[in-house]
Amino acid sequence: MKNSTFISSIAIALMVFLSFQLNAQDFKGLDKSPMDAASYPSSYKESSKLVKITYSRPQLNDREVYDLAKENQVWRTGANEAAEITFYTDTKLGETNIKAGTYSFFVIPEASEWTAIISTDLNVWGSYTYNEDNDVARLTIPVTEAEESLEAFSIAFDKGDNGIEMHLGWGTVRVAVPFSM
């Protein structure tokens, strides 16, 4: 009787151990280009947002900005999925009206200017399937240079002269995309 109880106990313990192994979740390591979001107003205390962008933050890792964001080529504005921007009110980029909604945000980087692109394409990986026919608005913006270098690609919003500005920064490259609301 003691022998069968001992064997039964071992069998139950083995089944419990194996069931934990079968149900264990495998989690991936940290993403090298983690997702982030920026919004305006930027305060977490303000729930009435005008705009929000979700993007991934690639790192330079001893590389140059234009090695990763190729000049004269459409870039997803970050890493992984194309950046997605949501306007909670009708907006303008340059002279082009944009209806409230969610869009992809692409850029075409060049040394002296970047072209900002609002596109109806959604849920796209990178810019591999970018289609110019789906552009809603485009605006060319001059590049400025900062003294401070940013290791991770970053986006931030602040109040501009005629609305808000979305600031893109990476390395010493800075681009301020103006929106009027």
PDB file of N, CA, C and O in Angstrom, residues 3-43:
ATOM      1  N   ASN A   3       3.862   1.499  -1.094  1.00  0.00           N
ATOM      2  CA  ASN A   3       4.563   1.554  -2.372  1.00  0.00           C
ATOM      3  C   ASN A   3       3.660   2.162  -3.449  1.00  0.00           C
ATOM      4  O   ASN A   3       4.101   2.988  -4.239  1.00  0.00           O
ATOM      5  N   SER A   4       2.395   1.804  -3.511  1.00  0.00           N
ATOM      6  CA  SER A   4       1.492   2.345  -4.529  1.00  0.00           C
ATOM      7  C   SER A   4       1.174   3.820  -4.244  1.00  0.00           C
ATOM      8  O   SER A   4       0.997   4.607  -5.174  1.00  0.00           O
ATOM      9  N   THR A   5       1.094   4.217  -2.982  1.00  0.00           N
ATOM     10  CA  THR A   5       0.887   5.625  -2.640  1.00  0.00           C
ATOM     11  C   THR A   5       2.088   6.454  -3.069  1.00  0.00           C
ATOM     12  O   THR A   5       1.936   7.553  -3.604  1.00  0.00           O
ATOM     13  N   PHE A   6       3.275   5.925  -2.847  1.00  0.00           N
ATOM     14  CA  PHE A   6       4.505   6.618  -3.249  1.00  0.00           C
ATOM     15  C   PHE A   6       4.558   6.770  -4.777  1.00  0.00           C
ATOM     16  O   PHE A   6       4.842   7.850  -5.290  1.00  0.00           O
ATOM     17  N   ILE A   7       4.235   5.730  -5.512  1.00  0.00           N
ATOM     18  CA  ILE A   7       4.251   5.774  -6.980  1.00  0.00           C
ATOM     19  C   ILE A   7       3.171   6.736  -7.473  1.00  0.00           C
ATOM     20  O   ILE A   7       3.395   7.522  -8.394  1.00  0.00           O
ATOM     21  N   SER A   8       2.004   6.710  -6.866  1.00  0.00           N
ATOM     22  CA  SER A   8       0.925   7.627  -7.239  1.00  0.00           C
ATOM     23  C   SER A   8       1.339   9.075  -6.993  1.00  0.00           C
ATOM     24  O   SER A   8       1.067   9.969  -7.804  1.00  0.00           O
ATOM     25  N   SER A   9       1.995   9.320  -5.881  1.00  0.00           N
ATOM     26  CA  SER A   9       2.460  10.682  -5.563  1.00  0.00           C
ATOM     27  C   SER A   9       3.472  11.162  -6.588  1.00  0.00           C
ATOM     28  O   SER A   9       3.428  12.314  -7.031  1.00  0.00           O
ATOM     29  N   ILE A  10       4.385  10.280  -6.981  1.00  0.00           N
ATOM     30  CA  ILE A  10       5.399  10.649  -7.985  1.00  0.00           C
ATOM     31  C   ILE A  10       4.719  10.901  -9.325  1.00  0.00           C
ATOM     32  O   ILE A  10       5.058  11.862 -10.028  1.00  0.00           O
ATOM     33  N   ALA A  11       3.765  10.086  -9.688  1.00  0.00           N
ATOM     34  CA  ALA A  11       3.054  10.253 -10.956  1.00  0.00           C
ATOM     35  C   ALA A  11       2.300  11.588 -10.979  1.00  0.00           C
ATOM     36  O   ALA A  11       2.331  12.319 -11.982  1.00  0.00           O
ATOM     37  N   ILE A  12       1.636  11.932  -9.886  1.00  0.00           N
ATOM     38  CA  ILE A  12       0.908  13.202  -9.810  1.00  0.00           C
ATOM     39  C   ILE A  12       1.885  14.378  -9.888  1.00  0.00           C
ATOM     40  O   ILE A  12       1.653  15.353 -10.607  1.00  0.00           O
ATOM     41  N   ALA A  13       2.989  14.283  -9.164  1.00  0.00           N
ATOM     42  CA  ALA A  13       3.996  15.353  -9.195  1.00  0.00           C
ATOM     43  C   ALA A  13       4.552  15.517 -10.603  1.00  0.00           C
ATOM     44  O   ALA A  13       4.759  16.642 -11.081  1.00  0.00           O
ATOM     45  N   LEU A  14       4.802  14.425 -11.296  1.00  0.00           N
ATOM     46  CA  LEU A  14       5.331  14.477 -12.662  1.00  0.00           C
ATOM     47  C   LEU A  14       4.303  15.106 -13.606  1.00  0.00           C
ATOM     48  O   LEU A  14       4.656  15.925 -14.455  1.00  0.00           O
ATOM     49  N   MET A  15       3.030  14.764 -13.457  1.00  0.00           N
ATOM     50  CA  MET A  15       1.982  15.343 -14.307  1.00  0.00           C
ATOM     51  C   MET A  15       1.850  16.847 -14.058  1.00  0.00           C
ATOM     52  O   MET A  15       1.704  17.629 -14.989  1.00  0.00           O
ATOM     53  N   VAL A  16       1.915  17.245 -12.783  1.00  0.00           N
ATOM     54  CA  VAL A  16       1.840  18.679 -12.462  1.00  0.00           C
ATOM     55  C   VAL A  16       3.032  19.409 -13.068  1.00  0.00           C
ATOM     56  O   VAL A  16       2.893  20.467 -13.688  1.00  0.00           O
ATOM     57  N   PHE A  17       4.212  18.868 -12.928  1.00  0.00           N
ATOM     58  CA  PHE A  17       5.418  19.482 -13.484  1.00  0.00           C
ATOM     59  C   PHE A  17       5.312  19.616 -14.997  1.00  0.00           C
ATOM     60  O   PHE A  17       5.599  20.666 -15.565  1.00  0.00           O
ATOM     61  N   LEU A  18       4.884  18.552 -15.674  1.00  0.00           N
ATOM     62  CA  LEU A  18       4.758  18.583 -17.126  1.00  0.00           C
ATOM     63  C   LEU A  18       3.667  19.546 -17.575  1.00  0.00           C
ATOM     64  O   LEU A  18       3.806  20.213 -18.600  1.00  0.00           O
ATOM     65  N   SER A  19       2.580  19.645 -16.824  1.00  0.00           N
ATOM     66  CA  SER A  19       1.516  20.574 -17.220  1.00  0.00           C
ATOM     67  C   SER A  19       1.995  22.020 -17.107  1.00  0.00           C
ATOM     68  O   SER A  19       1.606  22.870 -17.905  1.00  0.00           O
ATOM     69  N   PHE A  20       2.841  22.331 -16.133  1.00  0.00           N
ATOM     70  CA  PHE A  20       3.416  23.679 -16.059  1.00  0.00           C
ATOM     71  C   PHE A  20       4.299  23.934 -17.262  1.00  0.00           C
ATOM     72  O   PHE A  20       4.312  25.019 -17.812  1.00  0.00           O
ATOM     73  N   GLN A  21       5.034  22.951 -17.687  1.00  0.00           N
ATOM     74  CA  GLN A  21       5.911  23.111 -18.838  1.00  0.00           C
ATOM     75  C   GLN A  21       5.098  23.311 -20.116  1.00  0.00           C
ATOM     76  O   GLN A  21       5.473  24.083 -20.978  1.00  0.00           O
ATOM     77  N   LEU A  22       3.980  22.633 -20.268  1.00  0.00           N
ATOM     78  CA  LEU A  22       3.165  22.753 -21.464  1.00  0.00           C
ATOM     79  C   LEU A  22       2.444  24.094 -21.537  1.00  0.00           C
ATOM     80  O   LEU A  22       2.194  24.610 -22.609  1.00  0.00           O
ATOM     81  N   ASN A  23       2.108  24.657 -20.398  1.00  0.00           N
ATOM     82  CA  ASN A  23       1.355  25.902 -20.368  1.00  0.00           C
ATOM     83  C   ASN A  23       2.242  27.131 -20.209  1.00  0.00           C
ATOM     84  O   ASN A  23       1.740  28.241 -20.186  1.00  0.00           O
ATOM     85  N   ALA A  24       3.535  26.952 -20.083  1.00  0.00           N
ATOM     86  CA  ALA A  24       4.423  28.100 -19.887  1.00  0.00           C
ATOM     87  C   ALA A  24       4.429  28.966 -21.145  1.00  0.00           C
ATOM     88  O   ALA A  24       4.487  28.463 -22.261  1.00  0.00           O
ATOM     89  N   GLN A  25       4.346  30.282 -20.967  1.00  0.00           N
ATOM     90  CA  GLN A  25       4.352  31.223 -22.081  1.00  0.00           C
ATOM     91  C   GLN A  25       5.781  31.611 -22.405  1.00  0.00           C
ATOM     92  O   GLN A  25       6.548  31.947 -21.513  1.00  0.00           O
ATOM     93  N   ASP A  26       6.134  31.556 -23.681  1.00  0.00           N
ATOM     94  CA  ASP A  26       7.454  32.016 -24.105  1.00  0.00           C
ATOM     95  C   ASP A  26       7.336  33.488 -24.480  1.00  0.00           C
ATOM     96  O   ASP A  26       6.582  33.851 -25.391  1.00  0.00           O
ATOM     97  N   PHE A  27       8.046  34.342 -23.769  1.00  0.00           N
ATOM     98  CA  PHE A  27       8.055  35.759 -24.065  1.00  0.00           C
ATOM     99  C   PHE A  27       9.324  36.095 -24.827  1.00  0.00           C
ATOM    100  O   PHE A  27      10.405  35.614 -24.494  1.00  0.00           O
ATOM    101  N   LYS A  28       9.172  36.929 -25.845  1.00  0.00           N
ATOM    102  CA  LYS A  28      10.332  37.374 -26.615  1.00  0.00           C
ATOM    103  C   LYS A  28      11.137  38.351 -25.772  1.00  0.00           C
ATOM    104  O   LYS A  28      10.619  38.974 -24.857  1.00  0.00           O
ATOM    105  N   GLY A  29      12.401  38.523 -26.133  1.00  0.00           N
ATOM    106  CA  GLY A  29      13.239  39.512 -25.459  1.00  0.00           C
ATOM    107  C   GLY A  29      12.776  40.921 -25.800  1.00  0.00           C
ATOM    108  O   GLY A  29      11.854  41.123 -26.595  1.00  0.00           O
ATOM    109  N   LEU A  30      13.406  41.911 -25.216  1.00  0.00           N
ATOM    110  CA  LEU A  30      13.047  43.298 -25.473  1.00  0.00           C
ATOM    111  C   LEU A  30      13.284  43.653 -26.929  1.00  0.00           C
ATOM    112  O   LEU A  30      14.284  43.264 -27.529  1.00  0.00           O
ATOM    113  N   ASP A  31      12.344  44.422 -27.502  1.00  0.00           N
ATOM    114  CA  ASP A  31      12.474  44.896 -28.871  1.00  0.00           C
ATOM    115  C   ASP A  31      13.627  45.896 -28.934  1.00  0.00           C
ATOM    116  O   ASP A  31      13.739  46.772 -28.083  1.00  0.00           O
ATOM    117  N   LYS A  32      14.450  45.770 -29.923  1.00  0.00           N
ATOM    118  CA  LYS A  32      15.589  46.689 -30.081  1.00  0.00           C
ATOM    119  C   LYS A  32      15.131  48.081 -30.508  1.00  0.00           C
ATOM    120  O   LYS A  32      15.853  49.050 -30.378  1.00  0.00           O
ATOM    121  N   SER A  33      13.926  48.175 -31.075  1.00  0.00           N
ATOM    122  CA  SER A  33      13.325  49.450 -31.476  1.00  0.00           C
ATOM    123  C   SER A  33      11.932  49.539 -30.869  1.00  0.00           C
ATOM    124  O   SER A  33      10.935  49.327 -31.543  1.00  0.00           O
ATOM    125  N   PRO A  34      11.840  49.845 -29.581  1.00  0.00           N
ATOM    126  CA  PRO A  34      10.546  49.792 -28.899  1.00  0.00           C
ATOM    127  C   PRO A  34       9.550  50.819 -29.428  1.00  0.00           C
ATOM    128  O   PRO A  34       9.932  51.877 -29.905  1.00  0.00           O
ATOM    129  N   MET A  35       8.264  50.470 -29.319  1.00  0.00           N
ATOM    130  CA  MET A  35       7.214  51.392 -29.733  1.00  0.00           C
ATOM    131  C   MET A  35       7.094  52.525 -28.718  1.00  0.00           C
ATOM    132  O   MET A  35       7.355  52.343 -27.541  1.00  0.00           O
ATOM    133  N   ASP A  36       6.690  53.669 -29.232  1.00  0.00           N
ATOM    134  CA  ASP A  36       6.461  54.828 -28.387  1.00  0.00           C
ATOM    135  C   ASP A  36       5.295  55.597 -28.999  1.00  0.00           C
ATOM    136  O   ASP A  36       4.854  55.309 -30.114  1.00  0.00           O
ATOM    137  N   ALA A  37       4.810  56.577 -28.299  1.00  0.00           N
ATOM    138  CA  ALA A  37       3.747  57.437 -28.797  1.00  0.00           C
ATOM    139  C   ALA A  37       4.002  58.850 -28.309  1.00  0.00           C
ATOM    140  O   ALA A  37       4.551  59.058 -27.227  1.00  0.00           O
ATOM    141  N   ALA A  38       3.629  59.807 -29.140  1.00  0.00           N
ATOM    142  CA  ALA A  38       3.702  61.220 -28.765  1.00  0.00           C
ATOM    143  C   ALA A  38       2.347  61.828 -29.114  1.00  0.00           C
ATOM    144  O   ALA A  38       1.691  61.394 -30.069  1.00  0.00           O
ATOM    145  N   SER A  39       1.931  62.822 -28.340  1.00  0.00           N
ATOM    146  CA  SER A  39       0.634  63.439 -28.598  1.00  0.00           C
ATOM    147  C   SER A  39       0.681  64.921 -28.263  1.00  0.00           C
ATOM    148  O   SER A  39       1.609  65.404 -27.625  1.00  0.00           O
ATOM    149  N   TYR A  40      -0.363  65.622 -28.703  1.00  0.00           N
ATOM    150  CA  TYR A  40      -0.520  67.032 -28.350  1.00  0.00           C
ATOM    151  C   TYR A  40      -1.968  67.249 -27.951  1.00  0.00           C
ATOM    152  O   TYR A  40      -2.864  66.836 -28.696  1.00  0.00           O
ATOM    153  N   PRO A  41      -2.200  67.862 -26.806  1.00  0.00           N
ATOM    154  CA  PRO A  41      -1.242  68.266 -25.793  1.00  0.00           C
ATOM    155  C   PRO A  41      -0.522  67.044 -25.221  1.00  0.00           C
ATOM    156  O   PRO A  41      -1.073  65.961 -25.146  1.00  0.00           O
ATOM    157  N   SER A  42       0.716  67.272 -24.816  1.00  0.00           N
ATOM    158  CA  SER A  42       1.561  66.159 -24.390  1.00  0.00           C
ATOM    159  C   SER A  42       1.336  65.739 -22.938  1.00  0.00           C
ATOM    160  O   SER A  42       1.718  64.641 -22.565  1.00  0.00           O
ATOM    161  N   SER A  43       0.702  66.557 -22.139  1.00  0.00           N
ATOM    162  CA  SER A  43       0.481  66.220 -20.737  1.00  0.00           C
ATOM    163  C   SER A  43      -0.482  65.043 -20.616  1.00  0.00           C
ATOM    164  O   SER A  43      -1.548  65.024 -21.241  1.00  0.00           O
TER     165      SER A  43
END
